[in-house]
GROMACS .gro file of N, CA, C and O in nm:
model
  288
    1ALA      N    1  -0.682   2.158   0.910
    1ALA     CA    2  -0.607   2.085   0.807
    1ALA      C    3  -0.639   1.937   0.820
    1ALA      O    4  -0.647   1.884   0.931
    2MET      N    5  -0.651   1.874   0.708
    2MET     CA    6  -0.681   1.730   0.706
    2MET      C    7  -0.552   1.654   0.733
    2MET      O    8  -0.446   1.683   0.683
    3ILE      N    9  -0.561   1.550   0.818
    3ILE     CA   10  -0.447   1.463   0.848
    3ILE      C   11  -0.436   1.360   0.738
    3ILE      O   12  -0.532   1.292   0.704
    4ARG      N   13  -0.319   1.352   0.678
    4ARG     CA   14  -0.293   1.257   0.570
    4ARG      C   15  -0.254   1.127   0.630
    4ARG      O   16  -0.156   1.116   0.702
    5ARG      N   17  -0.327   1.020   0.598
    5ARG     CA   18  -0.299   0.886   0.648
    5ARG      C   19  -0.272   0.795   0.532
    5ARG      O   20  -0.341   0.799   0.429
    6GLY      N   21  -0.170   0.709   0.546
    6GLY     CA   22  -0.133   0.625   0.434
    6GLY      C   23  -0.124   0.479   0.470
    6GLY      O   24  -0.107   0.440   0.586
    7LEU      N   25  -0.135   0.395   0.368
    7LEU     CA   26  -0.122   0.251   0.378
    7LEU      C   27  -0.042   0.203   0.258
    7LEU      O   28  -0.072   0.241   0.143
    8ILE      N   29   0.059   0.124   0.284
    8ILE     CA   30   0.138   0.060   0.180
    8ILE      C   31   0.128  -0.093   0.195
    8ILE      O   32   0.149  -0.143   0.304
    9LEU      N   33   0.091  -0.158   0.089
    9LEU     CA   34   0.093  -0.305   0.081
    9LEU      C   35   0.203  -0.343  -0.012
    9LEU      O   36   0.207  -0.299  -0.127
   10THR      N   37   0.299  -0.424   0.034
   10THR     CA   38   0.407  -0.468  -0.052
   10THR      C   39   0.456  -0.603  -0.007
   10THR      O   40   0.446  -0.638   0.112
   11GLY      N   41   0.501  -0.685  -0.102
   11GLY     CA   42   0.551  -0.817  -0.067
   11GLY      C   43   0.449  -0.929  -0.083
   11GLY      O   44   0.465  -1.037  -0.030
   12GLY      N   45   0.342  -0.901  -0.153
   12GLY     CA   46   0.240  -1.002  -0.178
   12GLY      C   47   0.176  -0.984  -0.311
   12GLY      O   48   0.232  -0.920  -0.401
   13THR      N   49   0.059  -1.041  -0.329
   13THR     CA   50  -0.017  -1.023  -0.450
   13THR      C   51  -0.141  -0.939  -0.415
   13THR      O   52  -0.216  -0.977  -0.327
   14VAL      N   53  -0.154  -0.825  -0.479
   14VAL     CA   54  -0.268  -0.737  -0.453
   14VAL      C   55  -0.364  -0.745  -0.570
   14VAL      O   56  -0.328  -0.715  -0.684
   15HIS      N   57  -0.487  -0.788  -0.544
   15HIS     CA   58  -0.593  -0.794  -0.645
   15HIS      C   59  -0.665  -0.660  -0.646
   15HIS      O   60  -0.731  -0.625  -0.549
   16THR      N   61  -0.650  -0.584  -0.754
   16THR     CA   62  -0.701  -0.448  -0.757
   16THR      C   63  -0.845  -0.435  -0.800
   16THR      O   64  -0.907  -0.332  -0.782
   17LEU      N   65  -0.900  -0.536  -0.864
   17LEU     CA   66  -1.032  -0.532  -0.925
   17LEU      C   67  -1.040  -0.432  -1.037
   17LEU      O   68  -1.151  -0.393  -1.079
   18ASP      N   69  -0.925  -0.388  -1.090
   18ASP     CA   70  -0.916  -0.300  -1.205
   18ASP      C   71  -0.886  -0.388  -1.325
   18ASP      O   72  -0.782  -0.450  -1.331
   19PRO      N   73  -0.975  -0.393  -1.425
   19PRO     CA   74  -0.954  -0.479  -1.540
   19PRO      C   75  -0.824  -0.449  -1.617
   19PRO      O   76  -0.768  -0.536  -1.680
   20GLU      N   77  -0.776  -0.327  -1.613
   20GLU     CA   78  -0.655  -0.290  -1.685
   20GLU      C   79  -0.529  -0.331  -1.612
   20GLU      O   80  -0.420  -0.343  -1.669
   21GLN      N   81  -0.539  -0.349  -1.479
   21GLN     CA   82  -0.424  -0.391  -1.398
   21GLN      C   83  -0.479  -0.475  -1.282
   21GLN      O   84  -0.482  -0.431  -1.167
   22PRO      N   85  -0.521  -0.600  -1.309
   22PRO     CA   86  -0.593  -0.677  -1.208
   22PRO      C   87  -0.506  -0.725  -1.092
   22PRO      O   88  -0.559  -0.744  -0.981
   23VAL      N   89  -0.377  -0.745  -1.115
   23VAL     CA   90  -0.289  -0.796  -1.008
   23VAL      C   91  -0.161  -0.714  -1.007
   23VAL      O   92  -0.100  -0.693  -1.114
   24VAL      N   93  -0.121  -0.667  -0.889
   24VAL     CA   94   0.005  -0.595  -0.872
   24VAL      C   95   0.077  -0.652  -0.749
   24VAL      O   96   0.021  -0.726  -0.672
   25ARG      N   97   0.204  -0.614  -0.734
   25ARG     CA   98   0.281  -0.655  -0.617
   25ARG      C   99   0.290  -0.554  -0.508
   25ARG      O  100   0.332  -0.585  -0.398
   26ALA      N  101   0.246  -0.431  -0.536
   26ALA     CA  102   0.254  -0.326  -0.434
   26ALA      C  103   0.146  -0.223  -0.460
   26ALA      O  104   0.104  -0.201  -0.575
   27MET      N  105   0.097  -0.161  -0.355
   27MET     CA  106  -0.005  -0.061  -0.364
   27MET      C  107   0.018   0.042  -0.254
   27MET      O  108   0.054   0.006  -0.140
   28MET      N  109  -0.005   0.169  -0.283
   28MET     CA  110   0.007   0.275  -0.185
   28MET      C  111  -0.120   0.363  -0.195
   28MET      O  112  -0.160   0.403  -0.304
   29ALA      N  113  -0.179   0.387  -0.078
   29ALA     CA  114  -0.301   0.469  -0.074
   29ALA      C  115  -0.291   0.570   0.040
   29ALA      O  116  -0.232   0.542   0.143
   30PHE      N  117  -0.345   0.688   0.017
   30PHE     CA  118  -0.352   0.792   0.118
   30PHE      C  119  -0.495   0.838   0.130
   30PHE      O  120  -0.560   0.869   0.032
   31ASN      N  121  -0.546   0.837   0.254
   31ASN     CA  122  -0.683   0.877   0.284
   31ASN      C  123  -0.782   0.803   0.195
   31ASN      O  124  -0.880   0.859   0.148
   32GLY      N  125  -0.758   0.673   0.175
   32GLY     CA  126  -0.850   0.587   0.102
   32GLY      C  127  -0.842   0.599  -0.050
   32GLY      O  128  -0.917   0.532  -0.121
   33VAL      N  129  -0.748   0.675  -0.104
   33VAL     CA  130  -0.734   0.694  -0.247
   33VAL      C  131  -0.604   0.626  -0.290
   33VAL      O  132  -0.496   0.663  -0.243
   34VAL      N  133  -0.613   0.532  -0.384
   34VAL     CA  134  -0.492   0.464  -0.434
   34VAL      C  135  -0.412   0.562  -0.518
   34VAL      O  136  -0.465   0.618  -0.617
   35GLU      N  137  -0.286   0.580  -0.480
   35GLU     CA  138  -0.199   0.670  -0.555
   35GLU      C  139  -0.094   0.596  -0.635
   35GLU      O  140  -0.031   0.654  -0.721
   36TYR      N  141  -0.074   0.466  -0.602
   36TYR     CA  142   0.026   0.386  -0.678
   36TYR      C  143  -0.019   0.241  -0.673
   36TYR      O  144  -0.058   0.192  -0.567
   37ALA      N  145  -0.011   0.174  -0.783
   37ALA     CA  146  -0.030   0.029  -0.793
   37ALA      C  147   0.063  -0.021  -0.899
   37ALA      O  148   0.061   0.028  -1.010
   38GLY      N  149   0.149  -0.115  -0.864
   38GLY     CA  150   0.245  -0.165  -0.964
   38GLY      C  151   0.345  -0.257  -0.901
   38GLY      O  152   0.312  -0.339  -0.814
   39ASP      N  153   0.470  -0.247  -0.946
   39ASP     CA  154   0.579  -0.329  -0.894
   39ASP      C  155   0.610  -0.295  -0.751
   39ASP      O  156   0.564  -0.194  -0.696
   40ASP      N  157   0.691  -0.381  -0.689
   40ASP     CA  158   0.730  -0.357  -0.550
   40ASP      C  159   0.786  -0.216  -0.531
   40ASP      O  160   0.857  -0.163  -0.622
   41LEU      N  161   0.760  -0.156  -0.420
   41LEU     CA  162   0.809  -0.021  -0.390
   41LEU      C  163   0.943  -0.029  -0.320
   41LEU      O  164   0.969  -0.117  -0.242
   42ASP      N  165   1.031   0.068  -0.346
   42ASP     CA  166   1.157   0.084  -0.279
   42ASP      C  167   1.131   0.174  -0.158
   42ASP      O  168   1.140   0.295  -0.167
   43LEU      N  169   1.098   0.111  -0.044
   43LEU     CA  170   1.060   0.189   0.075
   43LEU      C  171   1.178   0.273   0.126
   43LEU      O  172   1.156   0.387   0.163
   44LYS      N  173   1.299   0.217   0.128
   44LYS     CA  174   1.410   0.298   0.175
   44LYS      C  175   1.435   0.417   0.082
   44LYS      O  176   1.465   0.527   0.123
   45GLY      N  177   1.420   0.395  -0.048
   45GLY     CA  178   1.437   0.502  -0.144
   45GLY      C  179   1.333   0.612  -0.127
   45GLY      O  180   1.353   0.727  -0.164
   46MET      N  181   1.215   0.572  -0.074
   46MET     CA  182   1.108   0.669  -0.050
   46MET      C  183   1.125   0.738   0.086
   46MET      O  184   1.048   0.822   0.124
   47GLY      N  185   1.224   0.693   0.165
   47GLY     CA  186   1.248   0.750   0.297
   47GLY      C  187   1.159   0.690   0.403
   47GLY      O  188   1.143   0.745   0.510
   48VAL      N  189   1.101   0.573   0.376
   48VAL     CA  190   1.016   0.505   0.476
   48VAL      C  191   1.105   0.407   0.550
   48VAL      O  192   1.140   0.301   0.501
   49GLU      N  193   1.144   0.443   0.671
   49GLU     CA  194   1.229   0.359   0.754
   49GLU      C  195   1.148   0.272   0.849
   49GLU      O  196   1.174   0.156   0.868
   50ASP      N  197   1.047   0.332   0.911
   50ASP     CA  198   0.965   0.259   1.008
   50ASP      C  199   0.847   0.195   0.940
   50ASP      O  200   0.793   0.251   0.841
   51GLN      N  201   0.805   0.081   0.984
   51GLN     CA  202   0.691   0.011   0.925
   51GLN      C  203   0.557   0.065   0.977
   51GLN      O  204   0.453   0.032   0.921
   52ARG      N  205   0.560   0.144   1.078
   52ARG     CA  206   0.434   0.198   1.132
   52ARG      C  207   0.463   0.334   1.198
   52ARG      O  208   0.560   0.351   1.267
   53SER      N  209   0.378   0.428   1.175
   53SER     CA  210   0.387   0.559   1.240
   53SER      C  211   0.247   0.610   1.260
   53SER      O  212   0.150   0.542   1.233
   54ASP      N  213   0.236   0.734   1.308
   54ASP     CA  214   0.102   0.792   1.331
   54ASP      C  215   0.025   0.808   1.202
   54ASP      O  216  -0.096   0.811   1.201
   55TRP      N  217   0.095   0.825   1.090
   55TRP     CA  218   0.026   0.857   0.965
   55TRP      C  219   0.045   0.749   0.856
   55TRP      O  220  -0.017   0.754   0.753
   56LEU      N  221   0.131   0.646   0.881
   56LEU     CA  222   0.159   0.550   0.775
   56LEU      C  223   0.168   0.409   0.833
   56LEU      O  224   0.234   0.388   0.934
   57ARG      N  225   0.103   0.317   0.765
   57ARG     CA  226   0.118   0.173   0.799
   57ARG      C  227   0.171   0.101   0.675
   57ARG      O  228   0.120   0.121   0.567
   58VAL      N  229   0.273   0.019   0.694
   58VAL     CA  230   0.330  -0.064   0.587
   58VAL      C  231   0.297  -0.208   0.621
   58VAL      O  232   0.337  -0.258   0.726
   59LEU      N  233   0.221  -0.274   0.534
   59LEU     CA  234   0.181  -0.414   0.559
   59LEU      C  235   0.247  -0.501   0.453
   59LEU      O  236   0.240  -0.472   0.335
   60ASP      N  237   0.307  -0.609   0.498
   60ASP     CA  238   0.366  -0.710   0.408
   60ASP      C  239   0.285  -0.838   0.431
   60ASP      O  240   0.298  -0.902   0.535
   61PRO      N  241   0.202  -0.875   0.333
   61PRO     CA  242   0.122  -0.995   0.350
   61PRO      C  243   0.199  -1.124   0.339
   61PRO      O  244   0.140  -1.233   0.336
   62GLY      N  245   0.332  -1.118   0.327
   62GLY     CA  246   0.414  -1.238   0.329
   62GLY      C  247   0.389  -1.330   0.208
   62GLY      O  248   0.389  -1.450   0.223
   63GLY      N  249   0.368  -1.272   0.093
   63GLY     CA  250   0.343  -1.351  -0.026
   63GLY      C  251   0.199  -1.392  -0.046
   63GLY      O  252   0.164  -1.446  -0.150
   64ARG      N  253   0.117  -1.369   0.054
   64ARG     CA  254  -0.027  -1.400   0.043
   64ARG      C  255  -0.099  -1.294  -0.039
   64ARG      O  256  -0.042  -1.189  -0.072
   65ALA      N  257  -0.224  -1.321  -0.071
   65ALA     CA  258  -0.305  -1.227  -0.153
   65ALA      C  259  -0.376  -1.128  -0.064
   65ALA      O  260  -0.412  -1.157   0.047
   66ALA      N  261  -0.397  -1.008  -0.120
   66ALA     CA  262  -0.471  -0.903  -0.050
   66ALA      C  263  -0.570  -0.841  -0.149
   66ALA      O  264  -0.540  -0.829  -0.268
   67ILE      N  265  -0.691  -0.809  -0.099
   67ILE     CA  266  -0.788  -0.743  -0.181
   67ILE      C  267  -0.829  -0.614  -0.107
   67ILE      O  268  -0.909  -0.618  -0.013
   68PRO      N  269  -0.773  -0.500  -0.145
   68PRO     CA  270  -0.802  -0.375  -0.074
   68PRO      C  271  -0.950  -0.341  -0.081
   68PRO      O  272  -1.019  -0.367  -0.181
   69GLY      N  273  -0.998  -0.281   0.028
   69GLY     CA  274  -1.137  -0.237   0.032
   69GLY      C  275  -1.234  -0.339   0.095
   69GLY      O  276  -1.344  -0.301   0.132
   70LEU      N  277  -1.191  -0.463   0.107
   70LEU     CA  278  -1.279  -0.562   0.165
   70LEU      C  279  -1.260  -0.579   0.315
   70LEU      O  280  -1.343  -0.633   0.380
   71VAL      N  281  -1.147  -0.529   0.366
   71VAL     CA  282  -1.118  -0.536   0.510
   71VAL      C  283  -1.069  -0.398   0.551
   71VAL      O  284  -0.988  -0.338   0.484
   72SER      N  285  -1.121  -0.351   0.662
   72SER     CA  286  -1.077  -0.220   0.710
   72SER      C  287  -0.991  -0.235   0.832
   72SER      O  288  -0.989  -0.334   0.897
   0.00000   0.00000   0.00000
């Protein structure tokens, strides 16, 4: 079975390089595939209590900009 790994970016400006939605405030990806890009995510509402686990990392760029895919 494939291990599902996730990354959430929230709390900054995310440049998506998608002409239809070039800038968002939050992004969620699993195994390298973006599954959500849009407004800030309600992490508690999603049941995400910890900022880091074996399968999920939550990064808050502190209002700075992020460009997914350019840094691993």
